[in-house]
């Protein structure tokens, strides 16, 4: 299939395909008297990349994963554990942000407490 069809089949745009090729995640097929053609193996690899991204892996980590031997469980586990730790950290940050917004929303709901703290916190014009 041509690059446009390949991109659509993989759920990405053509620029994403080209970016993955520049990063070495996908191989650019040779041009044989016409447009480059992508096959089912290329599509499987693209889908694997997308699945790894959905699991939270970075492109560098995905590159490492794609180059691992299928029996290299310790390296795969180390990558997964590292990603889990990073996700846990991100979740903690998001929970802190959520709690702050809940407090601000509650304070804003108290109409007798003066100006809404959400507006005061995020709108510099409200301070004048």
Tab-separated table of C-alpha atoms in Angstrom:
chain	number	residue	atom	x	y	z
A	1	UNK	CA	0.000	0.000	0.000
A	2	UNK	CA	1.071	3.589	-0.592
A	3	UNK	CA	2.057	5.798	2.339
A	4	UNK	CA	-1.366	7.480	2.586
A	5	UNK	CA	-3.165	4.141	2.742
A	6	UNK	CA	-0.562	2.850	5.183
A	7	UNK	CA	-1.027	5.849	7.453
A	8	UNK	CA	-4.834	5.516	7.387
A	9	UNK	CA	-4.644	1.784	8.114
A	10	UNK	CA	-2.415	2.538	11.106
A	11	UNK	CA	-4.607	5.369	12.390
A	12	UNK	CA	-1.958	8.071	11.945
A	13	UNK	CA	-1.151	10.749	9.397
A	14	UNK	CA	1.571	10.668	6.764
A	15	UNK	CA	3.793	13.059	8.740
A	16	UNK	CA	3.724	10.626	11.673
A	17	UNK	CA	4.960	7.859	9.373
A	18	UNK	CA	7.781	10.086	8.158
A	19	UNK	CA	8.644	11.087	11.727
A	20	UNK	CA	8.789	7.438	12.820
A	21	UNK	CA	11.078	6.766	9.862
A	22	UNK	CA	13.414	9.605	10.847
A	23	UNK	CA	13.475	8.200	14.396
A	24	UNK	CA	14.346	4.746	13.052
A	25	UNK	CA	11.132	3.137	14.298
A	26	UNK	CA	9.887	2.360	10.790
A	27	UNK	CA	11.925	1.492	7.736
A	28	UNK	CA	11.362	3.491	4.590
A	29	UNK	CA	10.758	0.914	1.854
A	30	UNK	CA	12.827	1.207	-1.320
A	31	UNK	CA	11.323	3.017	-4.289
A	32	UNK	CA	10.918	0.504	-7.097
A	33	UNK	CA	9.791	2.354	-10.234
A	34	UNK	CA	6.980	4.209	-8.531
A	35	UNK	CA	5.796	5.056	-5.045
A	36	UNK	CA	7.109	3.237	-2.027
A	37	UNK	CA	4.941	0.325	-0.939
A	38	UNK	CA	4.255	-0.784	2.625
A	39	UNK	CA	3.267	-4.328	3.521
A	40	UNK	CA	1.526	-6.168	6.324
A	41	UNK	CA	4.757	-6.471	8.336
A	42	UNK	CA	5.130	-2.688	8.241
A	43	UNK	CA	1.541	-2.288	9.397
A	44	UNK	CA	2.083	-4.768	12.240
A	45	UNK	CA	5.128	-2.786	13.363
A	46	UNK	CA	3.216	0.512	13.156
A	47	UNK	CA	0.389	-0.954	15.226
A	48	UNK	CA	2.924	-2.212	17.774
A	49	UNK	CA	4.407	1.278	18.032
A	50	UNK	CA	0.963	2.795	18.559
A	51	UNK	CA	0.038	0.175	21.168
A	52	UNK	CA	3.267	0.865	23.067
A	53	UNK	CA	2.509	4.593	22.972
A	54	UNK	CA	-0.968	3.928	24.366
A	55	UNK	CA	0.702	2.000	27.196
A	56	UNK	CA	2.698	5.132	27.991
A	57	UNK	CA	6.084	4.243	26.529
A	58	UNK	CA	8.180	7.037	25.015
A	59	UNK	CA	9.503	6.735	21.475
A	60	UNK	CA	13.001	6.059	22.828
A	61	UNK	CA	11.629	3.260	25.013
A	62	UNK	CA	9.652	1.900	22.062
A	63	UNK	CA	12.812	1.845	19.979
A	64	UNK	CA	14.501	-0.174	22.709
A	65	UNK	CA	11.516	-2.526	22.968
A	66	UNK	CA	11.447	-3.102	19.221
A	67	UNK	CA	15.115	-4.078	19.276
A	68	UNK	CA	14.843	-6.516	22.192
A	69	UNK	CA	14.960	-10.236	21.677
A	70	UNK	CA	11.602	-11.752	22.655
A	71	UNK	CA	13.329	-13.753	25.401
A	72	UNK	CA	14.871	-10.673	27.055
A	73	UNK	CA	12.313	-10.520	29.821
A	74	UNK	CA	14.504	-8.633	32.295
A	75	UNK	CA	15.073	-5.684	29.936
A	76	UNK	CA	11.381	-5.536	29.024
A	77	UNK	CA	10.394	-5.709	32.674
A	78	UNK	CA	12.871	-2.949	33.578
A	79	UNK	CA	11.398	-0.701	30.884
A	80	UNK	CA	7.872	-1.426	32.073
A	81	UNK	CA	8.776	-0.781	35.719
A	82	UNK	CA	10.432	2.499	34.790
A	83	UNK	CA	7.342	3.564	32.838
A	84	UNK	CA	5.078	2.536	35.751
A	85	UNK	CA	7.119	4.704	38.133
A	86	UNK	CA	6.890	7.668	35.740
A	87	UNK	CA	3.128	7.166	35.398
A	88	UNK	CA	2.723	6.946	39.177
A	89	UNK	CA	4.557	10.255	39.504
A	90	UNK	CA	2.344	11.836	36.852
A	91	UNK	CA	-0.798	10.475	38.553
A	92	UNK	CA	0.315	11.955	41.877
A	93	UNK	CA	0.866	15.340	40.220
A	94	UNK	CA	-2.554	15.179	38.552
A	95	UNK	CA	-4.202	14.263	41.870
A	96	UNK	CA	-2.562	17.281	43.518
A	97	UNK	CA	-3.777	19.517	40.696
A	98	UNK	CA	-7.274	18.070	40.962
A	99	UNK	CA	-7.398	18.643	44.717
A	100	UNK	CA	-6.351	22.274	44.231
A	101	UNK	CA	-9.085	22.800	41.642
A	102	UNK	CA	-11.682	21.155	43.890
A	103	UNK	CA	-10.700	23.576	46.693
A	104	UNK	CA	-10.902	26.547	44.324
A	105	UNK	CA	-14.266	25.437	42.952
A	106	UNK	CA	-15.619	25.014	46.471
A	107	UNK	CA	-14.370	28.445	47.485
A	108	UNK	CA	-15.892	29.956	44.351
A	109	UNK	CA	-19.240	28.356	45.199
A	110	UNK	CA	-19.287	30.261	48.507
A	111	UNK	CA	-20.848	33.426	47.139
A	112	UNK	CA	-20.488	35.374	50.381
A	113	UNK	CA	-16.694	34.954	50.417
A	114	UNK	CA	-15.927	37.767	47.980
A	115	UNK	CA	-14.494	37.420	44.482
A	116	UNK	CA	-14.224	33.975	42.958
A	117	UNK	CA	-10.716	32.631	43.712
A	118	UNK	CA	-10.572	30.810	40.367
A	119	UNK	CA	-10.853	34.101	38.512
A	120	UNK	CA	-8.430	35.782	40.916
A	121	UNK	CA	-5.898	32.950	40.540
A	122	UNK	CA	-5.900	32.735	36.759
A	123	UNK	CA	-6.873	36.209	35.554
A	124	UNK	CA	-4.256	38.931	36.104
A	125	UNK	CA	-6.840	41.637	35.294
A	126	UNK	CA	-8.853	40.546	38.332
A	127	UNK	CA	-6.071	41.824	40.618
A	128	UNK	CA	-6.401	45.440	39.528
